[in-house]
JSON list of C-alpha atoms in Angstrom, two decimals:
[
{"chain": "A", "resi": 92, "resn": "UNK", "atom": "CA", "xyz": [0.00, 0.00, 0.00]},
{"chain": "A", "resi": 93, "resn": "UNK", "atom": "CA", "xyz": [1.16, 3.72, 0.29]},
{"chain": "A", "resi": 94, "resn": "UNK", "atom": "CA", "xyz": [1.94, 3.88, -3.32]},
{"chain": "A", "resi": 95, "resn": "UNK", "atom": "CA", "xyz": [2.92, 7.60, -5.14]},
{"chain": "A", "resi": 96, "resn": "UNK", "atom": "CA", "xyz": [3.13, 7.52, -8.95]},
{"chain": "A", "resi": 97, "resn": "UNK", "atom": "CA", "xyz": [4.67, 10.90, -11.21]},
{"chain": "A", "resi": 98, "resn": "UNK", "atom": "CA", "xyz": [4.16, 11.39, -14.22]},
{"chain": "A", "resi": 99, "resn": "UNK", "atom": "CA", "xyz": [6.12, 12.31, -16.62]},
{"chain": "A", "resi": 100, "resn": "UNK", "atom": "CA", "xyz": [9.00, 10.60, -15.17]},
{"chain": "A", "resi": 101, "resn": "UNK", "atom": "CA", "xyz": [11.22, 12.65, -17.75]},
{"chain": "A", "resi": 102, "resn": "UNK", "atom": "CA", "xyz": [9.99, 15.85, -19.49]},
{"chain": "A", "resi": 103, "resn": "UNK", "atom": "CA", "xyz": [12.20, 17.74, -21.98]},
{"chain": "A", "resi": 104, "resn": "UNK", "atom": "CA", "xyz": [10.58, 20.70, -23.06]},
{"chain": "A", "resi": 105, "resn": "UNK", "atom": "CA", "xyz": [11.81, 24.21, -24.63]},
{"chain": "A", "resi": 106, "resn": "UNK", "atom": "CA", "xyz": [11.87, 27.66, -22.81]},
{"chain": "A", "resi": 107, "resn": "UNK", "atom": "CA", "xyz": [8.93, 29.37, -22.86]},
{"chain": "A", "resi": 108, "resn": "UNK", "atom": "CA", "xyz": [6.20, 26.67, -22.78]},
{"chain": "A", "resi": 109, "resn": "UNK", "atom": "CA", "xyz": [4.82, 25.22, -19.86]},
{"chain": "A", "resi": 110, "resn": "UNK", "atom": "CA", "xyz": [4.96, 21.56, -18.26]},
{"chain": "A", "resi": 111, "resn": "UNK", "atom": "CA", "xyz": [2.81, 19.61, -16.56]},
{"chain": "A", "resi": 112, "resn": "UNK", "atom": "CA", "xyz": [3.86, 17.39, -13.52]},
{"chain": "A", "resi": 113, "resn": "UNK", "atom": "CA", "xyz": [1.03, 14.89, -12.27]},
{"chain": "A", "resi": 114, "resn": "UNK", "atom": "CA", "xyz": [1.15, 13.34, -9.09]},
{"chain": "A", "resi": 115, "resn": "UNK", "atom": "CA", "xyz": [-1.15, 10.10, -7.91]},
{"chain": "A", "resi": 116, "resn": "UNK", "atom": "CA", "xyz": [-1.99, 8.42, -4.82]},
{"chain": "A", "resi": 117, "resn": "UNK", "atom": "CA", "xyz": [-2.71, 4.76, -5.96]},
{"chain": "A", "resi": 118, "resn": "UNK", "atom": "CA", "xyz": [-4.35, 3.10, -3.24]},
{"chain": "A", "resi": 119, "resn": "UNK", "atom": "CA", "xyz": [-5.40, 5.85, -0.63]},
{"chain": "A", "resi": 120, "resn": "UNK", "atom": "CA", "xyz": [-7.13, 9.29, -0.50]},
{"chain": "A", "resi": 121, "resn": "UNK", "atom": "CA", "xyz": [-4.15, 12.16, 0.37]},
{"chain": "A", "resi": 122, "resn": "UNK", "atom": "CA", "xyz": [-5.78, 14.78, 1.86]},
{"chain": "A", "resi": 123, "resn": "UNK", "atom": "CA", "xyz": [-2.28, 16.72, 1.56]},
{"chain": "A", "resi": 124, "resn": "UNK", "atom": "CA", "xyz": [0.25, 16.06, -1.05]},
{"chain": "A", "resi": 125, "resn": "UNK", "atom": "CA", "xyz": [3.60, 18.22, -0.76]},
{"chain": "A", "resi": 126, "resn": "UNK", "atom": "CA", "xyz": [5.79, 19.46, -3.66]},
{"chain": "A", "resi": 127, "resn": "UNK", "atom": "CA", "xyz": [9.76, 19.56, -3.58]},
{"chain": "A", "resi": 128, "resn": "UNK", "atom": "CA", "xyz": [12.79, 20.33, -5.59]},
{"chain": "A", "resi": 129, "resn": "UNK", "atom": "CA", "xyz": [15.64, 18.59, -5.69]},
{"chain": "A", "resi": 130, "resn": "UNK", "atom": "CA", "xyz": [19.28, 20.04, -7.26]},
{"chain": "A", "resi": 131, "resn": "UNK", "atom": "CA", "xyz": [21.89, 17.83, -8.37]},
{"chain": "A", "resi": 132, "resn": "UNK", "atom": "CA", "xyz": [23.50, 16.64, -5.21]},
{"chain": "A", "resi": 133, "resn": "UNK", "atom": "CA", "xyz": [21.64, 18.07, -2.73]},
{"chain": "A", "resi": 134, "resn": "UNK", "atom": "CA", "xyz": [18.57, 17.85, -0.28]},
{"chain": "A", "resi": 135, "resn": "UNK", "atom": "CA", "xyz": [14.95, 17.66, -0.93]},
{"chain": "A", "resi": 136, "resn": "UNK", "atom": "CA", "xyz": [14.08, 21.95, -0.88]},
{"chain": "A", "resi": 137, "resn": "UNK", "atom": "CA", "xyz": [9.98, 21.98, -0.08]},
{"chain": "A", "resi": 138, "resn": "UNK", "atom": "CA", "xyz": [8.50, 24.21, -2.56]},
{"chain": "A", "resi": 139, "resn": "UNK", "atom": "CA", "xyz": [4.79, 23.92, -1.41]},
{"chain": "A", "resi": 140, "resn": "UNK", "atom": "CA", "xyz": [2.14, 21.50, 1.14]},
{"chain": "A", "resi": 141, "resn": "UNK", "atom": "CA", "xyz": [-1.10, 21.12, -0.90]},
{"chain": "A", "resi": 142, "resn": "UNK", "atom": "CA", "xyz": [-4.69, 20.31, 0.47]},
{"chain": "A", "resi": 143, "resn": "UNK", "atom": "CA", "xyz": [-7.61, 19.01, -1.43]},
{"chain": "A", "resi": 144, "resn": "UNK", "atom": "CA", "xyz": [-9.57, 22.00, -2.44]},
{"chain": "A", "resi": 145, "resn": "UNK", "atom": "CA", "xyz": [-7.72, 24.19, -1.39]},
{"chain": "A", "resi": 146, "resn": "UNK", "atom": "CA", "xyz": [-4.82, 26.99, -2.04]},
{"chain": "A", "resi": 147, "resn": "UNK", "atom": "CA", "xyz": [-1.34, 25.57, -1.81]},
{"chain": "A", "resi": 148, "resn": "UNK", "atom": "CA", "xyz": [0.64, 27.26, 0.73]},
{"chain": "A", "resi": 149, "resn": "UNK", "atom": "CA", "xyz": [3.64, 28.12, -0.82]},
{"chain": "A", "resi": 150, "resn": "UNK", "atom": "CA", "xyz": [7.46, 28.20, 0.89]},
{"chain": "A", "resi": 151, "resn": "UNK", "atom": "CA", "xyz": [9.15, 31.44, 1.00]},
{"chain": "A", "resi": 152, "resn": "UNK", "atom": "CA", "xyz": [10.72, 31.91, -2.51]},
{"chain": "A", "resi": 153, "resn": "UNK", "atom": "CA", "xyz": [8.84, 30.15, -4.22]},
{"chain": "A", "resi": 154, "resn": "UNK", "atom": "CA", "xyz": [6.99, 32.09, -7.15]},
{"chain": "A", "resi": 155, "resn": "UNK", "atom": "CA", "xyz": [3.34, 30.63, -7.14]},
{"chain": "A", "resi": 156, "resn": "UNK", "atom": "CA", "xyz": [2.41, 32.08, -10.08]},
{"chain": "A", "resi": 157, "resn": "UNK", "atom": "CA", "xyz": [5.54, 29.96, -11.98]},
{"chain": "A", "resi": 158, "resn": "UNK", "atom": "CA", "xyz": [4.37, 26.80, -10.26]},
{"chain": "A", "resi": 159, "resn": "UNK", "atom": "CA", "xyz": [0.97, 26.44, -9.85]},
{"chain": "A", "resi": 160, "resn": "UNK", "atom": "CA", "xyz": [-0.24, 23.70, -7.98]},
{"chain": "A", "resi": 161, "resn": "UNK", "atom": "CA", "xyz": [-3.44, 22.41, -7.94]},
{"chain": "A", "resi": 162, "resn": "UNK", "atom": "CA", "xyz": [-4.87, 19.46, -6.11]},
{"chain": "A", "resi": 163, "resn": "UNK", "atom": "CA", "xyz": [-8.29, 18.95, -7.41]},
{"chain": "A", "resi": 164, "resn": "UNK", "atom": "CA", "xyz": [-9.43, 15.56, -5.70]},
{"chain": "A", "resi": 165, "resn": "UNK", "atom": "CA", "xyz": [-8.09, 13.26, -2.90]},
{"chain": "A", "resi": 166, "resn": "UNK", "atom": "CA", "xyz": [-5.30, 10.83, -5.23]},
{"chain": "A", "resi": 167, "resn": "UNK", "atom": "CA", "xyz": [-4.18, 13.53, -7.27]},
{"chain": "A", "resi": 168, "resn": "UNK", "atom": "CA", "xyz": [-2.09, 16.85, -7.33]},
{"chain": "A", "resi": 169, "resn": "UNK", "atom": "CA", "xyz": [-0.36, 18.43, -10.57]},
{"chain": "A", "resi": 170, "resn": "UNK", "atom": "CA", "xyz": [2.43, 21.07, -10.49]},
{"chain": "A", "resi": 171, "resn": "UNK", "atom": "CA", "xyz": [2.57, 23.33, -13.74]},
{"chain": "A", "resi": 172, "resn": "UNK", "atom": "CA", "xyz": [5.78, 25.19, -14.41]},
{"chain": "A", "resi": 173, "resn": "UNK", "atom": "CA", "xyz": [4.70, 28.26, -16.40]},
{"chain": "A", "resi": 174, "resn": "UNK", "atom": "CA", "xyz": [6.79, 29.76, -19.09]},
{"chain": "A", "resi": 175, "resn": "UNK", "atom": "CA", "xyz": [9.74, 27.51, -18.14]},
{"chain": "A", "resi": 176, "resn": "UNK", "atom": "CA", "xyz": [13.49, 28.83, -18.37]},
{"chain": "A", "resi": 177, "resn": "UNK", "atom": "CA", "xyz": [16.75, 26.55, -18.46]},
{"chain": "A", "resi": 178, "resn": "UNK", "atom": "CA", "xyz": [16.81, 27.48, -14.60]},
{"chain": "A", "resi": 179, "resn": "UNK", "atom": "CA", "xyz": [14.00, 25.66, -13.95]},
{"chain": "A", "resi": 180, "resn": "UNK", "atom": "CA", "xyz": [15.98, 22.74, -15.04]},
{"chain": "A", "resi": 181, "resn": "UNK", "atom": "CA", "xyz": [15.90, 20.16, -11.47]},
{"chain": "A", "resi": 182, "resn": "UNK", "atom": "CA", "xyz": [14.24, 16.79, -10.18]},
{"chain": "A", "resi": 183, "resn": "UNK", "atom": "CA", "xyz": [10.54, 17.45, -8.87]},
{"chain": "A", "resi": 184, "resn": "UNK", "atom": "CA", "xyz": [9.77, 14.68, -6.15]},
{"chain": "A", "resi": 185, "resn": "UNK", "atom": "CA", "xyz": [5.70, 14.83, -4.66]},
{"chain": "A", "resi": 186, "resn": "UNK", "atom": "CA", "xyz": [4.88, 13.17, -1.64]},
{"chain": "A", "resi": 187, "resn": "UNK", "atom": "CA", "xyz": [1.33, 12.19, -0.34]},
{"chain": "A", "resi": 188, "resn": "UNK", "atom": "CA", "xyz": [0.57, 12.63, 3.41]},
{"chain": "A", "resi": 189, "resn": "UNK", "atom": "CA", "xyz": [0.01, 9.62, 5.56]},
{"chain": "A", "resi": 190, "resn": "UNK", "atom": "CA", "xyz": [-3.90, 9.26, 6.82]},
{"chain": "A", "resi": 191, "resn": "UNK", "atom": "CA", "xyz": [-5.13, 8.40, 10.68]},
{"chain": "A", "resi": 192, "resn": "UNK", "atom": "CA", "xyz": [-2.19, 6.56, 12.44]},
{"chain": "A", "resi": 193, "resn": "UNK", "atom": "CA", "xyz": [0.07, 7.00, 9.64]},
{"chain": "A", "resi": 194, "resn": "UNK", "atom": "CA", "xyz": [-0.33, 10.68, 9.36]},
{"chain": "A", "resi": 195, "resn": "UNK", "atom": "CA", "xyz": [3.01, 11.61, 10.55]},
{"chain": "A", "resi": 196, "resn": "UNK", "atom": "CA", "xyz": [4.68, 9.97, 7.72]},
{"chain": "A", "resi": 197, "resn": "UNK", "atom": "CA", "xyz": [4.51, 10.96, 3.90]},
{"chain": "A", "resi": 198, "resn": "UNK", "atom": "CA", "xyz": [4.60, 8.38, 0.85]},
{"chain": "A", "resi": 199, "resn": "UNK", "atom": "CA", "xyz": [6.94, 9.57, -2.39]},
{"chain": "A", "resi": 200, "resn": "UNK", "atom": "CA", "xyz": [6.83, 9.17, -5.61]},
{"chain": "A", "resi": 201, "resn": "UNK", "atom": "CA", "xyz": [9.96, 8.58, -8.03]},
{"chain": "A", "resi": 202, "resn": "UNK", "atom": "CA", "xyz": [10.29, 11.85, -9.17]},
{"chain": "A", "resi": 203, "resn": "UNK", "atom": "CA", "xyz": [10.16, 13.95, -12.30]},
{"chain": "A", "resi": 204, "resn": "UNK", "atom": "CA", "xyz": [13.11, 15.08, -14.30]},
{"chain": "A", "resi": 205, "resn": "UNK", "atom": "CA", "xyz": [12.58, 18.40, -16.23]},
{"chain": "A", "resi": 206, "resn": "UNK", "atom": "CA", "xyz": [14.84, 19.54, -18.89]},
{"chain": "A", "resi": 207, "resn": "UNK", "atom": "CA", "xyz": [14.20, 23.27, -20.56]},
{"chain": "A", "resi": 208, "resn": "UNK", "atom": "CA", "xyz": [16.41, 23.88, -23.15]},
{"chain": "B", "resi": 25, "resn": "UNK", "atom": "CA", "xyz": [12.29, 25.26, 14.73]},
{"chain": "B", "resi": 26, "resn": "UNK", "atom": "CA", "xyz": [12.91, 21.44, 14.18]},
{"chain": "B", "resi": 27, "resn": "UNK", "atom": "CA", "xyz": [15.28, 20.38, 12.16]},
{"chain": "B", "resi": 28, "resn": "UNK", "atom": "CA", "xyz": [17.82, 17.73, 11.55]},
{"chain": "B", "resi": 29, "resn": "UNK", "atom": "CA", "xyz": [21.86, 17.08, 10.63]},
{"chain": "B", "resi": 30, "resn": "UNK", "atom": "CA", "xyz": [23.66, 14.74, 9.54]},
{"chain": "B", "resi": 31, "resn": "UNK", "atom": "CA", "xyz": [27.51, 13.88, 9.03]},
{"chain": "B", "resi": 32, "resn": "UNK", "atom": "CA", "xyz": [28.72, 15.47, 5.44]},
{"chain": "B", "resi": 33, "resn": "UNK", "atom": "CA", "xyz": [29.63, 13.45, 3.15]},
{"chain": "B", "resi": 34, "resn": "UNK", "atom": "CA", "xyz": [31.15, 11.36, 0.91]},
{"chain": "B", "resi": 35, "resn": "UNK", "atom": "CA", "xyz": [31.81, 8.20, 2.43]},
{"chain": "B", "resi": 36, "resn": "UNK", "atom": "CA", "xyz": [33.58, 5.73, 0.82]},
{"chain": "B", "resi": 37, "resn": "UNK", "atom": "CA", "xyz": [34.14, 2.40, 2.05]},
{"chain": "B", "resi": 38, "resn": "UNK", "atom": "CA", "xyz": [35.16, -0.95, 1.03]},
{"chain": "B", "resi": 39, "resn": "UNK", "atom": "CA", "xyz": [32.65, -3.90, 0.37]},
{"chain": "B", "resi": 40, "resn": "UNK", "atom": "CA", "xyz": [31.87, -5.91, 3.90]},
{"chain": "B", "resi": 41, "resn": "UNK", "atom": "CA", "xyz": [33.23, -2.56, 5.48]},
{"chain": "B", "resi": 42, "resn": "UNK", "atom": "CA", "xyz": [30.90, -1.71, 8.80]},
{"chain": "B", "resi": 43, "resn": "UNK", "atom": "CA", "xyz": [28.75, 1.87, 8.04]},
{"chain": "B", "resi": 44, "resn": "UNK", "atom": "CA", "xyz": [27.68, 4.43, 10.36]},
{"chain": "B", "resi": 45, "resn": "UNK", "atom": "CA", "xyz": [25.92, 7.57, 9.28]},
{"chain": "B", "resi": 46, "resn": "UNK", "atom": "CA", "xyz": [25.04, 10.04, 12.21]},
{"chain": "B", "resi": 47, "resn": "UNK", "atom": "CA", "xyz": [22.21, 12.08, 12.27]},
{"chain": "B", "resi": 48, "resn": "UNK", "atom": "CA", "xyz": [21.32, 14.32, 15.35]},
{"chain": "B", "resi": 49, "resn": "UNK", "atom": "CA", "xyz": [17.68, 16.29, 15.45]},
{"chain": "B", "resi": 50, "resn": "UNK", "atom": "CA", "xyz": [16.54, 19.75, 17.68]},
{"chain": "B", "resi": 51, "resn": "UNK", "atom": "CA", "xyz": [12.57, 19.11, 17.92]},
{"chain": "B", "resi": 52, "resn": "UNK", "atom": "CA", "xyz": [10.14, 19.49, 20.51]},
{"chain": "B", "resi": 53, "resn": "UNK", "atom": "CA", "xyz": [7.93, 17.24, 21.69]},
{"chain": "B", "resi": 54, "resn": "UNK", "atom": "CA", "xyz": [8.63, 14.02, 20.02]},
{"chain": "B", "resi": 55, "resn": "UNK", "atom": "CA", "xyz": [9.30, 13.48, 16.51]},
{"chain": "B", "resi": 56, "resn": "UNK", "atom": "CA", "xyz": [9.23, 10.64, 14.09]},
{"chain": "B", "resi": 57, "resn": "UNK", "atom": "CA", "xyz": [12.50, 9.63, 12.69]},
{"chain": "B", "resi": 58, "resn": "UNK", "atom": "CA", "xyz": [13.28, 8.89, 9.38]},
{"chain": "B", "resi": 59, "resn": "UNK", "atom": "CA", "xyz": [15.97, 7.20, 7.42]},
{"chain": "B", "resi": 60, "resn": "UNK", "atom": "CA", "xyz": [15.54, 7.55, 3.23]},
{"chain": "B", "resi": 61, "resn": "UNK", "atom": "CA", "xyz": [17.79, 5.99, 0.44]},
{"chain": "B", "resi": 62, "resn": "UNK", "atom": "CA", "xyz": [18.33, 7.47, -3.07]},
{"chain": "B", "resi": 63, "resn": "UNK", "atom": "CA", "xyz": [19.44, 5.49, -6.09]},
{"chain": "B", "resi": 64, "resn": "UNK", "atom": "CA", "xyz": [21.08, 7.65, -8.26]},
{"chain": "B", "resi": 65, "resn": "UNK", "atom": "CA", "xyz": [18.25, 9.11, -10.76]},
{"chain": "B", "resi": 66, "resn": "UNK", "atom": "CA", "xyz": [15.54, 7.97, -8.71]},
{"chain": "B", "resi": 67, "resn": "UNK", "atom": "CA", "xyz": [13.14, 9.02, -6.21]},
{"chain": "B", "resi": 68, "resn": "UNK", "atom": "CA", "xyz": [13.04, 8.42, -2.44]},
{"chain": "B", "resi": 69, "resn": "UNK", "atom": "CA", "xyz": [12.54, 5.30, -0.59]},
{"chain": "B", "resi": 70, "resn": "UNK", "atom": "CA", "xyz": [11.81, 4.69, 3.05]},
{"chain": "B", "resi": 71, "resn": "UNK", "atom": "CA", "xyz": [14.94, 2.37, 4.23]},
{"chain": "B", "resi": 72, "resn": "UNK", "atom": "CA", "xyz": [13.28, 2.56, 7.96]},
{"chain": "B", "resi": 73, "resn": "UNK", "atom": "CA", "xyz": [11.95, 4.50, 10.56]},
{"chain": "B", "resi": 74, "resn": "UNK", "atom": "CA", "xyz": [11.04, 4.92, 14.23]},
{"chain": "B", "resi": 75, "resn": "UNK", "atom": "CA", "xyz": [8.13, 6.65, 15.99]},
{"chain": "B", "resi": 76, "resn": "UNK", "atom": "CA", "xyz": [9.37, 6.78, 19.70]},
{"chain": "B", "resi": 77, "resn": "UNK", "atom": "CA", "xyz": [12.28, 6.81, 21.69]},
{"chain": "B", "resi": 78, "resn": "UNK", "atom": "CA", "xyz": [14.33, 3.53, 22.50]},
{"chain": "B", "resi": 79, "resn": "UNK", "atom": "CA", "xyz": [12.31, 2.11, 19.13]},
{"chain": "B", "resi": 80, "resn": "UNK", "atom": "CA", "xyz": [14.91, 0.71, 16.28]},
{"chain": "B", "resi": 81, "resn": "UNK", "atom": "CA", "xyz": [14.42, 0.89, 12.93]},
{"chain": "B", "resi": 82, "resn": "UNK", "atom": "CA", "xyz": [15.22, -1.94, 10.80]},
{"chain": "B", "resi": 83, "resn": "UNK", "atom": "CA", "xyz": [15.63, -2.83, 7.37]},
{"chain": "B", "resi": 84, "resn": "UNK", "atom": "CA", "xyz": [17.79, -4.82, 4.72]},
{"chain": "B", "resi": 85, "resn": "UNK", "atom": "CA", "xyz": [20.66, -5.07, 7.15]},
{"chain": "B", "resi": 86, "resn": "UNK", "atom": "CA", "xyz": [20.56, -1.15, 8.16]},
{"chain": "B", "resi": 87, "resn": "UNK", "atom": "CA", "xyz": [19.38, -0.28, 12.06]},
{"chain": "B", "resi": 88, "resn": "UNK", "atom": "CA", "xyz": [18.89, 2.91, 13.96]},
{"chain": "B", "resi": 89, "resn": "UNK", "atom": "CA", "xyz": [17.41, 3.42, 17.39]},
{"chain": "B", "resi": 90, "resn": "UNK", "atom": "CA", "xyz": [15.90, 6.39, 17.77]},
{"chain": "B", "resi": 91, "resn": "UNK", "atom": "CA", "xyz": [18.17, 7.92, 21.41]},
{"chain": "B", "resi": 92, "resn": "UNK", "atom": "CA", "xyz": [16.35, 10.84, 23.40]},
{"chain": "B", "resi": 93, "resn": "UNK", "atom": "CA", "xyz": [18.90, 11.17, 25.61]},
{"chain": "B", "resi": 94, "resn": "UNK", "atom": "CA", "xyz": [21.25, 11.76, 22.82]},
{"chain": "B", "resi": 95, "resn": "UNK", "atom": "CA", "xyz": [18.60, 13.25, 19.97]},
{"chain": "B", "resi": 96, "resn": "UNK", "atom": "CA", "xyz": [20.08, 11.11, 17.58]},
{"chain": "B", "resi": 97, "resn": "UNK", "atom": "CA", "xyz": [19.32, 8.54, 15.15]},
{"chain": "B", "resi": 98, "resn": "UNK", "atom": "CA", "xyz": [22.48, 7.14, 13.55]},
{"chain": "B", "resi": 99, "resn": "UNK", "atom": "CA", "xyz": [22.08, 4.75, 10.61]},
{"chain": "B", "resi": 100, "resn": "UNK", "atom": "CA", "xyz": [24.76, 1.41, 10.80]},
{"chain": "B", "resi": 101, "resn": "UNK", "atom": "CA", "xyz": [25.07, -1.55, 8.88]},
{"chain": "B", "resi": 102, "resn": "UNK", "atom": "CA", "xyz": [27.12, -4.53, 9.57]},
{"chain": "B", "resi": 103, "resn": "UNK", "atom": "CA", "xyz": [28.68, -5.39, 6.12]},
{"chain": "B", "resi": 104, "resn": "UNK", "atom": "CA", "xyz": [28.24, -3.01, 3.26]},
{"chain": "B", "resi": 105, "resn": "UNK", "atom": "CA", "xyz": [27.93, -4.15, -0.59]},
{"chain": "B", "resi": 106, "resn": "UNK", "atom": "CA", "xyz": [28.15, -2.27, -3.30]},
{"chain": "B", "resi": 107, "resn": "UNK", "atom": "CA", "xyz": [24.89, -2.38, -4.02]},
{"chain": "B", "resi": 108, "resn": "UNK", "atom": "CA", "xyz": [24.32, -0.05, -1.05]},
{"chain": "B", "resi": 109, "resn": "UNK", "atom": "CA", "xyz": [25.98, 3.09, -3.10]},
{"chain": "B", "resi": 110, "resn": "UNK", "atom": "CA", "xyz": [23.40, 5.64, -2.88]},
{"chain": "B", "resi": 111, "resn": "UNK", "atom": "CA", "xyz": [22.59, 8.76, -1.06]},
{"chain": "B", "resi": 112, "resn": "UNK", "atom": "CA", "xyz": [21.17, 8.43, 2.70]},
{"chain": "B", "resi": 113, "resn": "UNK", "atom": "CA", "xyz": [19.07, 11.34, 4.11]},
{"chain": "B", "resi": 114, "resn": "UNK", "atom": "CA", "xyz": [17.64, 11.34, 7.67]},
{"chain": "B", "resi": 115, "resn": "UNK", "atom": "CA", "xyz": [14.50, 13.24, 7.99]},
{"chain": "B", "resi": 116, "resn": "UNK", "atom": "CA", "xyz": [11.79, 13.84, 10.58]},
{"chain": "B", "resi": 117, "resn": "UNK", "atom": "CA", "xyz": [8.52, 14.66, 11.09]},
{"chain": "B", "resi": 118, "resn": "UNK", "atom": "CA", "xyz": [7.42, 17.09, 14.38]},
{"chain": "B", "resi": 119, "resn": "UNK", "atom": "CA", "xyz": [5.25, 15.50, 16.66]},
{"chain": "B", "resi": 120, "resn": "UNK", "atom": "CA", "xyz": [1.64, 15.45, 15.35]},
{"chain": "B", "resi": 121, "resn": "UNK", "atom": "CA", "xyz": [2.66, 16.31, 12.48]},
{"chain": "B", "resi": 122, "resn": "UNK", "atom": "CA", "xyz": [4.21, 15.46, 9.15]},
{"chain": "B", "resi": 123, "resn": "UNK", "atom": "CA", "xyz": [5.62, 18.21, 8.27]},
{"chain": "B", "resi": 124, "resn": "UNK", "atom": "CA", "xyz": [9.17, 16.77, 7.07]},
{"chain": "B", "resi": 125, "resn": "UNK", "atom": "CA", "xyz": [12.68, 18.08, 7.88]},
{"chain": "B", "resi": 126, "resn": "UNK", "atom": "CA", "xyz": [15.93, 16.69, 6.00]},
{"chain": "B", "resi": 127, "resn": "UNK", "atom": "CA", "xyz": [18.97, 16.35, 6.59]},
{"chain": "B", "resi": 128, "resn": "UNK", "atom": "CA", "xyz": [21.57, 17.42, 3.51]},
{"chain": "B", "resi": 129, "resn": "UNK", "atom": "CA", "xyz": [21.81, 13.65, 2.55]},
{"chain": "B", "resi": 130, "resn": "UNK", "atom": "CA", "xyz": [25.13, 11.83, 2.89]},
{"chain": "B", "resi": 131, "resn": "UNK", "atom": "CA", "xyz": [26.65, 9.96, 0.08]},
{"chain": "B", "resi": 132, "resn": "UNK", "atom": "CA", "xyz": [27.90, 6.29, 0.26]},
{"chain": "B", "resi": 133, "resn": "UNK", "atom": "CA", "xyz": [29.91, 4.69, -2.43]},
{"chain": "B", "resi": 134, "resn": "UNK", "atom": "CA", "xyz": [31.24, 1.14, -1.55]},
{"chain": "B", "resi": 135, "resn": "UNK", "atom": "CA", "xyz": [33.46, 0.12, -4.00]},
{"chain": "B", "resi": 136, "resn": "UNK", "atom": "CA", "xyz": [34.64, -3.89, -4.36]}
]
């Protein structure tokens, strides 16, 4: 159980457009689902905590109108990078949150790779 | 506010070699500890974990007990294999919480 899917798991895509980033719980209802970034050889950053139906709360720095998140329904949470630049260029990990006994832990998925060229 | 550290990195070891990573946390109350393993171009996994003190984590060979008296939460393995090159981050979540702190990740490369 406790399964987190991404997808794409690899996006290439060319400055200026936008990219999707889906995120799924597979087998339980996330009431919060968290977004991070990841640079090459270093920690997981938190770039926002998401809750179903609601506005993402957004860490300081973190331009919400460049990556809007939206979380929509209980197994699923998407993170669009808007008018990407080769900055934006990093490994985007979700998590989902853990439920009732389990809800101090959180469940990740395998990550996104995003390449703007 | 909480948060968690962990010994820098890279460690490099010989196969069968005995590991220990250290990881000491600043929370309050009583946190859930966390150690996570990352395969290089993959995502996180959960290599164990501990909700209370004097509970140890255990998991493929790796332990940690989770020490009040000493906030820490080392990671250790017995006999490392190659297969165990990856990066190791310790994490936490506050009490009642799981709002998730890491550590800067340590990584292990075991070579034959």
């Amino acid at each position: 159980g406790a399964v987190v899917s991404q997808h794409p798991s690899r996006v290439i895509c060319k400055s200026g457009t936008s990219v999707k980033i889906e995120c799924r719980s597979l087998d339980f209802q996330a009431t919060t689902m968290f977004w991070y970034r990841q640079f090459p050889k270093q920690s997981l950053m938190l770039m926002a905590t998401s809750n179903e139906g609601s506005k993402a709360t957004y860490e300081q720095g973190v331009e919400k109108d460049k990556f809007l998140i939206n979380h929509a329904s209980l197994t699923l949470s998407t993170l669009t990078v808007t008018s990407a630049h080769p900055e934006d260029s990093s490994f985007y990990i979700c998590s989902a949150g853990g439920q009732g006994d389990l809800s101090y832990e959180q469940y990740f998925g395998p990550g996104t790779r995003l390449t703007v060229t | 506010g909480d948060s968690v550290t962990q010994m820098e990195g890279p460690v490099t070891l010989s196969e069968e070699a005995f590991l220990t990573i250290n990881c000491t946390y600043t929370a309050t109350g009583y946190p859930s500890l966390f150690w996570y393993v990352q395969y290089p171009g993959e995502g996180l996994q959960l290599l164990l974990k501990a909700t209370k003190a004097d509970d140890k984590g255990s998991n493929k060979g790796f332990e940690a007990t989770y020490r009040k008296e000493t906030t820490s939460f080392h990671l250790e393995k017995g006999s490392v294999q190659v297969s165990d090159s990856a990066v190791y981050f310790c994490a936490l979540t506050p009490y009642n919480n799981n709002d998730m702190r890491f550590g800067a990740g340590t990584r292990l490369t075991v070579k034959p």
